[in-house]
CSV table of C-alpha atoms in Angstrom, one decimal:
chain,number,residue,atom,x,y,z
A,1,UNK,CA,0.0,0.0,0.0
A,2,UNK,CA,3.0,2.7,0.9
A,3,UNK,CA,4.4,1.9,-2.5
A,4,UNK,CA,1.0,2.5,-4.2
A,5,UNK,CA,0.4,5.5,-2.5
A,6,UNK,CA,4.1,6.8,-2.9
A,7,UNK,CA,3.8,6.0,-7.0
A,8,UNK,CA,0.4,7.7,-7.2
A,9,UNK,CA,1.8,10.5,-4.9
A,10,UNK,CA,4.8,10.8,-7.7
A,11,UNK,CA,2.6,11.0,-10.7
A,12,UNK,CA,0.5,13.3,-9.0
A,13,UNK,CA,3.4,15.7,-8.4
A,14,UNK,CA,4.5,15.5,-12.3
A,15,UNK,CA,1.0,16.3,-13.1
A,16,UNK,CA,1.0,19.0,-11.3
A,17,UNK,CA,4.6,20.5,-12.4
A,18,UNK,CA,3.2,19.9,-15.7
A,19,UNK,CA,0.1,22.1,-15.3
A,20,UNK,CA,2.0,25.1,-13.3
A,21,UNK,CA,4.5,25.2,-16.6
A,22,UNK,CA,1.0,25.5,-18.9
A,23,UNK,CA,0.0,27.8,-15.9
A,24,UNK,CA,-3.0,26.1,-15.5
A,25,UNK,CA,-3.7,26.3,-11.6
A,26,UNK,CA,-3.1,23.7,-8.9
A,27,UNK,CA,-4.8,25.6,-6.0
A,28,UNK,CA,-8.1,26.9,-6.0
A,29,UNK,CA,-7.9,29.8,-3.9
A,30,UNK,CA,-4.6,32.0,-3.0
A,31,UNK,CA,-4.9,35.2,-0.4
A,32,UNK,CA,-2.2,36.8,-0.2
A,33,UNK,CA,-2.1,38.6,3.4
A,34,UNK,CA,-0.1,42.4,4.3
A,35,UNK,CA,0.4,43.3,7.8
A,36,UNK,CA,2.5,45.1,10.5
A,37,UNK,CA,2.8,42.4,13.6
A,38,UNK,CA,0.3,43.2,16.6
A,39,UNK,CA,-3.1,44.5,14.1
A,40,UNK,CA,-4.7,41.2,14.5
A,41,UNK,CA,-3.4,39.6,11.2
A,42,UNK,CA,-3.8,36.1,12.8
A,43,UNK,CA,-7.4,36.9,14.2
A,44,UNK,CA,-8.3,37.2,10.9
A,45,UNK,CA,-6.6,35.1,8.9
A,46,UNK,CA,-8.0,32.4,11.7
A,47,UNK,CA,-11.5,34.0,10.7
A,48,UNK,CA,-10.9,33.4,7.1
A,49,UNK,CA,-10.0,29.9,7.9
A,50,UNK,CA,-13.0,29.2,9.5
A,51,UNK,CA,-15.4,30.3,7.5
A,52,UNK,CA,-16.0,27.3,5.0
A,53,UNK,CA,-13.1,24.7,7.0
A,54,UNK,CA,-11.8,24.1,3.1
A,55,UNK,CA,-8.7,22.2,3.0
A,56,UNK,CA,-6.0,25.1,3.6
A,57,UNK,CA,-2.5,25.7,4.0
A,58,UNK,CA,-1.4,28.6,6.0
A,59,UNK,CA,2.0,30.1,5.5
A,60,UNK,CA,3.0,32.5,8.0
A,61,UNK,CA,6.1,35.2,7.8
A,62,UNK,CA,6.9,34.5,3.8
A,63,UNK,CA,9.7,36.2,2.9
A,64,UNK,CA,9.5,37.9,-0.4
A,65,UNK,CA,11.4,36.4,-3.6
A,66,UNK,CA,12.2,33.4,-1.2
A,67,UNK,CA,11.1,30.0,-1.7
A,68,UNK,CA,8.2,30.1,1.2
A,69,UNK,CA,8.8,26.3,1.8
A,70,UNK,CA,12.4,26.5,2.9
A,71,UNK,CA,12.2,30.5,4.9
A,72,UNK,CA,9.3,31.4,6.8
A,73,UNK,CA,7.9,32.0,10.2
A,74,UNK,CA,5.6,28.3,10.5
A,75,UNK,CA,3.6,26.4,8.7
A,76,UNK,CA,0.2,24.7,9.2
A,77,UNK,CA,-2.7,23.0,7.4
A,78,UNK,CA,-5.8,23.2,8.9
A,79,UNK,CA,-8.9,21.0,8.2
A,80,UNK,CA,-6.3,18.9,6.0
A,81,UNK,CA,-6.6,14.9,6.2
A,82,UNK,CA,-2.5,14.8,6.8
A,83,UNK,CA,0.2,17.1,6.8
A,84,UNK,CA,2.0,17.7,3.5
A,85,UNK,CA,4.8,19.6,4.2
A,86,UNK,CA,7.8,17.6,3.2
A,87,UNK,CA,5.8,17.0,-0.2
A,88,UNK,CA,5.4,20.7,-0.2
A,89,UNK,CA,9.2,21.4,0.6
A,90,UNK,CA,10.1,19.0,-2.2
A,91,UNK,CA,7.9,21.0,-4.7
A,92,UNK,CA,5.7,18.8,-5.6
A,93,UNK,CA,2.7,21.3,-5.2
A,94,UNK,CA,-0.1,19.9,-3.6
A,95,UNK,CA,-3.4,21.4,-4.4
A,96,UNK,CA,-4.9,23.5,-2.0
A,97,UNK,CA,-8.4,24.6,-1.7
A,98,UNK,CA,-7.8,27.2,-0.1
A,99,UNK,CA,-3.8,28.8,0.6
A,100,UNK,CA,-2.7,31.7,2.7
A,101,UNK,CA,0.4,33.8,2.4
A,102,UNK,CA,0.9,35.9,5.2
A,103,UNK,CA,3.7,38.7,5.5
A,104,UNK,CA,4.6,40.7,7.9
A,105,UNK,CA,6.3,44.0,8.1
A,106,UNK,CA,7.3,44.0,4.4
A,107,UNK,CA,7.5,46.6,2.5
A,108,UNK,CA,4.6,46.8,-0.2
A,109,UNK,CA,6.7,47.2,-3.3
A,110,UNK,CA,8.6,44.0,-2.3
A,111,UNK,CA,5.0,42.4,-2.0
A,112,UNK,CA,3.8,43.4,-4.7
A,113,UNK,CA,7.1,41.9,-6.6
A,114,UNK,CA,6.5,38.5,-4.9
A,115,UNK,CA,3.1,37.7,-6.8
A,116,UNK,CA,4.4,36.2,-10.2
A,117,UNK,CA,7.7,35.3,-8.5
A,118,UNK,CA,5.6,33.1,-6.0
A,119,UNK,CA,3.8,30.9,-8.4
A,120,UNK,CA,6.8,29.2,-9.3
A,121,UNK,CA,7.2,27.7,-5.5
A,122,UNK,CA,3.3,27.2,-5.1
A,123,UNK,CA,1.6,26.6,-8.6
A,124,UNK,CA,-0.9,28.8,-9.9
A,125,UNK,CA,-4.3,29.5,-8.3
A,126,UNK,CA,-7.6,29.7,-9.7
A,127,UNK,CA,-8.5,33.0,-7.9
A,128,UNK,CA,-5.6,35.1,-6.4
A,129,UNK,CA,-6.8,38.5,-3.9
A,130,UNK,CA,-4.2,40.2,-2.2
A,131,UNK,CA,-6.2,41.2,1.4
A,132,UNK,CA,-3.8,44.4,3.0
A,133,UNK,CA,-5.3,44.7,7.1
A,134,UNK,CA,-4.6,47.8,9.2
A,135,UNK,CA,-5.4,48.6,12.7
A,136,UNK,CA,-5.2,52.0,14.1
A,137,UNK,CA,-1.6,53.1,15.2
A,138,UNK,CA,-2.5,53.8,18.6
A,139,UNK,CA,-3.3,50.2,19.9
A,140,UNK,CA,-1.0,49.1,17.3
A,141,UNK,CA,2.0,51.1,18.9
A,142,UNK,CA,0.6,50.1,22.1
A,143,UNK,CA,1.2,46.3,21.7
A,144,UNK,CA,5.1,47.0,20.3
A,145,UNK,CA,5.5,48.7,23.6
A,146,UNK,CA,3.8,46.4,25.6
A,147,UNK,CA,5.8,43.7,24.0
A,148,UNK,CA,9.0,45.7,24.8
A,149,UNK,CA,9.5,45.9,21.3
A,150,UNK,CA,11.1,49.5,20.1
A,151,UNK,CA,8.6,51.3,17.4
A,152,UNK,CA,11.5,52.9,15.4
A,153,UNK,CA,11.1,55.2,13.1
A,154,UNK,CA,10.8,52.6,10.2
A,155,UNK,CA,8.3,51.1,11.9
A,156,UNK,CA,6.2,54.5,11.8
A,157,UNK,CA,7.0,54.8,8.1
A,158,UNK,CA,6.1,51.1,7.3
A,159,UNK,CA,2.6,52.0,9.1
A,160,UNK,CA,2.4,55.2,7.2
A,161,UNK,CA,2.8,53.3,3.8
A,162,UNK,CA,-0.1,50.8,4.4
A,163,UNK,CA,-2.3,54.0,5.6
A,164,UNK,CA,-1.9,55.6,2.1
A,165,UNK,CA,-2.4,52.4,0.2
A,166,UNK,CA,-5.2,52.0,2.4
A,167,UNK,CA,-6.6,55.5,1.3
A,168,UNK,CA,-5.8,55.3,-2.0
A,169,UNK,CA,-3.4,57.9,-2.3
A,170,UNK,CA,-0.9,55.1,-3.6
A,171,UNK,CA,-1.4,52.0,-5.3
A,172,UNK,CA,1.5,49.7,-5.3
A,173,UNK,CA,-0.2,45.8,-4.6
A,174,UNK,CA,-3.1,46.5,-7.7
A,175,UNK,CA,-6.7,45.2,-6.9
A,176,UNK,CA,-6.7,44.2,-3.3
A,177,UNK,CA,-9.3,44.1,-0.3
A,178,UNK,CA,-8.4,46.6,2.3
A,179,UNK,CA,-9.1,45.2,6.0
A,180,UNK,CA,-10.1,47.7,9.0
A,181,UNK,CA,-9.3,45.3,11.9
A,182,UNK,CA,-11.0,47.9,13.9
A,183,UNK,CA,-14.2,47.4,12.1
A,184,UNK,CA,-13.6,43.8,11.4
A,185,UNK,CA,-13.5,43.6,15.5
A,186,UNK,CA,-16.7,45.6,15.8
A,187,UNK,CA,-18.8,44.6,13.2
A,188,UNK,CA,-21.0,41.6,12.0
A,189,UNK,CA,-22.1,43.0,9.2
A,190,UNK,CA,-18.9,44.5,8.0
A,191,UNK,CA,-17.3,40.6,8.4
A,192,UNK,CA,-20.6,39.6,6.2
A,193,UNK,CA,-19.4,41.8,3.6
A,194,UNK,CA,-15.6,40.8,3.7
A,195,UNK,CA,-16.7,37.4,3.6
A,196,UNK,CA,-18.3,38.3,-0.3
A,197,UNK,CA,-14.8,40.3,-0.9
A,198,UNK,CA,-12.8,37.2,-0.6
A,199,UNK,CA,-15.2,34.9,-2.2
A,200,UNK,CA,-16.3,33.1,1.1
A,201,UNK,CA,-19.3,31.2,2.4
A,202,UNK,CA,-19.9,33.9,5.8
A,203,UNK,CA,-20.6,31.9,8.8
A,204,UNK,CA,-18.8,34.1,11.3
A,205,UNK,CA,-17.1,31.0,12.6
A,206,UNK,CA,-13.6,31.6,14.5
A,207,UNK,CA,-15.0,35.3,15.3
A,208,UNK,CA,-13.9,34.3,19.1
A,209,UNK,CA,-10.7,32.1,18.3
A,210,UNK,CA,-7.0,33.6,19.9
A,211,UNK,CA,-4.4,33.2,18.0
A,212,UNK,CA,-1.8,30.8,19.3
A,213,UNK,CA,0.5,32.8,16.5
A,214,UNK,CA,2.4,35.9,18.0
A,215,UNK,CA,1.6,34.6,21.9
A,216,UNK,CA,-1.8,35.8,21.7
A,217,UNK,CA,-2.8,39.6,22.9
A,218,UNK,CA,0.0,41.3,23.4
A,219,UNK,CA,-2.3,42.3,26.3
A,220,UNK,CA,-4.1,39.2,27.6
A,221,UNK,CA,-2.2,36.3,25.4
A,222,UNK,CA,-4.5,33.5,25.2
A,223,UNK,CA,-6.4,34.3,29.2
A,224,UNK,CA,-9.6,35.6,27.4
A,225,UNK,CA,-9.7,32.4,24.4
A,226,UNK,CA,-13.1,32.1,23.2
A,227,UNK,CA,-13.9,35.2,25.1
A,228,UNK,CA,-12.2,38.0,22.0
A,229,UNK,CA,-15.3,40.1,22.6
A,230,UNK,CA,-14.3,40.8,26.3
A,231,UNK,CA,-10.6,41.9,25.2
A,232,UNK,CA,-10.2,45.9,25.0
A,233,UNK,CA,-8.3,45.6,21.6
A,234,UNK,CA,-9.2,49.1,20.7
A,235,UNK,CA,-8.7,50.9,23.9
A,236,UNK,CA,-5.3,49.4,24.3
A,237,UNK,CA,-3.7,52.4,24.1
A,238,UNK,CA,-5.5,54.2,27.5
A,239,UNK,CA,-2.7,51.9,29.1
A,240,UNK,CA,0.1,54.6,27.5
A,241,UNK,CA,-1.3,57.9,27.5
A,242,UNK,CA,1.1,59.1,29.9
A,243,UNK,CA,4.1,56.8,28.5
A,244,UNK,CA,6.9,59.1,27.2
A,245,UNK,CA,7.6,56.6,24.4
A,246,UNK,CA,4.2,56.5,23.2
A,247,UNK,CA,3.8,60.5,23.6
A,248,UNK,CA,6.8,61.2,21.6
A,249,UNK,CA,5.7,59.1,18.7
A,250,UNK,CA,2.8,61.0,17.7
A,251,UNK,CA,4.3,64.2,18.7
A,252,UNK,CA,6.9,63.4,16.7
A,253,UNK,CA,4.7,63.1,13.4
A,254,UNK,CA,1.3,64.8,13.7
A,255,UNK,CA,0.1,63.0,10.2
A,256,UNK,CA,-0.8,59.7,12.5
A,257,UNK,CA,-3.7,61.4,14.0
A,258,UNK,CA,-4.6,62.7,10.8
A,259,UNK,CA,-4.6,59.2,9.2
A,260,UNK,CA,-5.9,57.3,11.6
A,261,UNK,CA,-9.1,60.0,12.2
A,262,UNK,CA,-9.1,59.3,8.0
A,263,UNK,CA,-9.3,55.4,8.1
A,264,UNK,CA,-10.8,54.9,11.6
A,265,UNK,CA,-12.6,57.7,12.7
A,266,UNK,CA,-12.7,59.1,16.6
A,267,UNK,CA,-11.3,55.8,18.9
A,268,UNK,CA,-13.1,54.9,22.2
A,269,UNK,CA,-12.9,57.4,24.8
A,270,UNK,CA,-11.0,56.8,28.0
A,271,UNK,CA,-13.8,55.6,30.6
């Protein structure tokens, strides 16, 4: 039986190298995922997940114009019937239903490089979005620091990047859906409509789930699991207002409280 299984696994895989050569796809569905670490990229890419439980492959931290088999952050393969990745690391491009291609902290240009580049490591997919999330930069700033992790100057500029690609005013990934986590956090109906964006069954399923990616909050890590809606994500920052770290960012670059007012409106109030 191993022998039969590792002869049809073979032919499979030469199949499959043949059809990514015509450019006919393998996968059916590729997202392609932008984020700066601590605005809830894994909340929602474990939303996204959850929503139709389709065989999926998650890659998280690719690195671009790297093979993202050999360099990333971890992979996984939810709702799969066994674990492919040594097939996957030898190239033989198994089929997904449904693969995920997270990075984090990359330039956009670089990105934007990475999708024809990309297809050569995982095969072509039948329907390819490129999702770019964004979470205000006061919590966001607020879970570096809490994190004890320094929020350089490059980070600011990184965030400043996605805010304009957010808005419009640049346009460097192409067609892409643009992800308030703010809203995605509040709103049912908002998640609904995202759901249609990506091409998604909604069910709202893994609405609740902490990610084990990251530690969890930078906050609460994984205390409140199952309990997201009792976590303060977007008042995270009342924790800072007197820090002299967190102060000087924004006094150091007034356009953050214009672009975050632009994208996410007034924040809750301190209660």
């Amino acid at each position: 039986m191993k022998i039969s299984n590792g002869l049809s696994y073979k032919a499979g895989s030469v199949a499959r190298k043949i059809r990514a050569k015509l450019k006919l796809p393998v996968n059916q569905r590729l997202i392609r995922f932008c984020g700066i670490q601590r605005t809830g990229n894994h909340a929602l890419i474990n939303w996204i997940i959850a929503q139709e439980q389709l065989e999926t492959c998650y890659i998280n931290g690719a690195f671009p114009g790297v093979d993202p088999w050999q360099e990333n952050w971890g992979i996984s393969y939810p709702n799969f019937p066994y674990w492919p990745e040594e097939r996957d690391a030898r190239g033989e491009l198994v089929g997904k239903e449904l693969l995920l291609v997270s990075y984090e902290n990359r330039p956009l240009d670089e990105v934007a490089a990475d999708r024809d580049d990309i297809s050569q490591y995982i095969g072509v997919s039948k329907s390819d979005r490129c999702v770019l999330v964004l979470r205000d930069p006061y919590n966001t700033f607020a879970s570096w620091l809490k994190r004890d992790t320094p929020v350089t100057q490059a980070v600011v500029d990184l965030w400043k990047t996605y805010a304009y690609e957010f808005l419009g005013k640049q346009n460097v990934l192409g067609t892409k859906v643009c992800i308030s986590f703010n809203e995605w956090f509040l709103s049912r109906d908002y998640r609904c409509k995202l759901a249609q964006q990506l091409g998604l069954r909604f069910t709202d399923r893994g609405v609740d789930v902490v990610s084990h990616h990251g530690g969890g909050s930078s906050f609460d890590g994984q205390a409140l699991k199952g309990q997201t809606k009792s976590m303060k994500v977007l008042t995270r920052y009342h924790h800072y207002l007197d820090n002299p770290d967190f102060k000087g960012i924004f006094e150091a670059d007034p356009e953050l409280e214009y672009l975050s007012y632009e994208i996410f409106g007034d924040l809750p109030a301190q209660s």
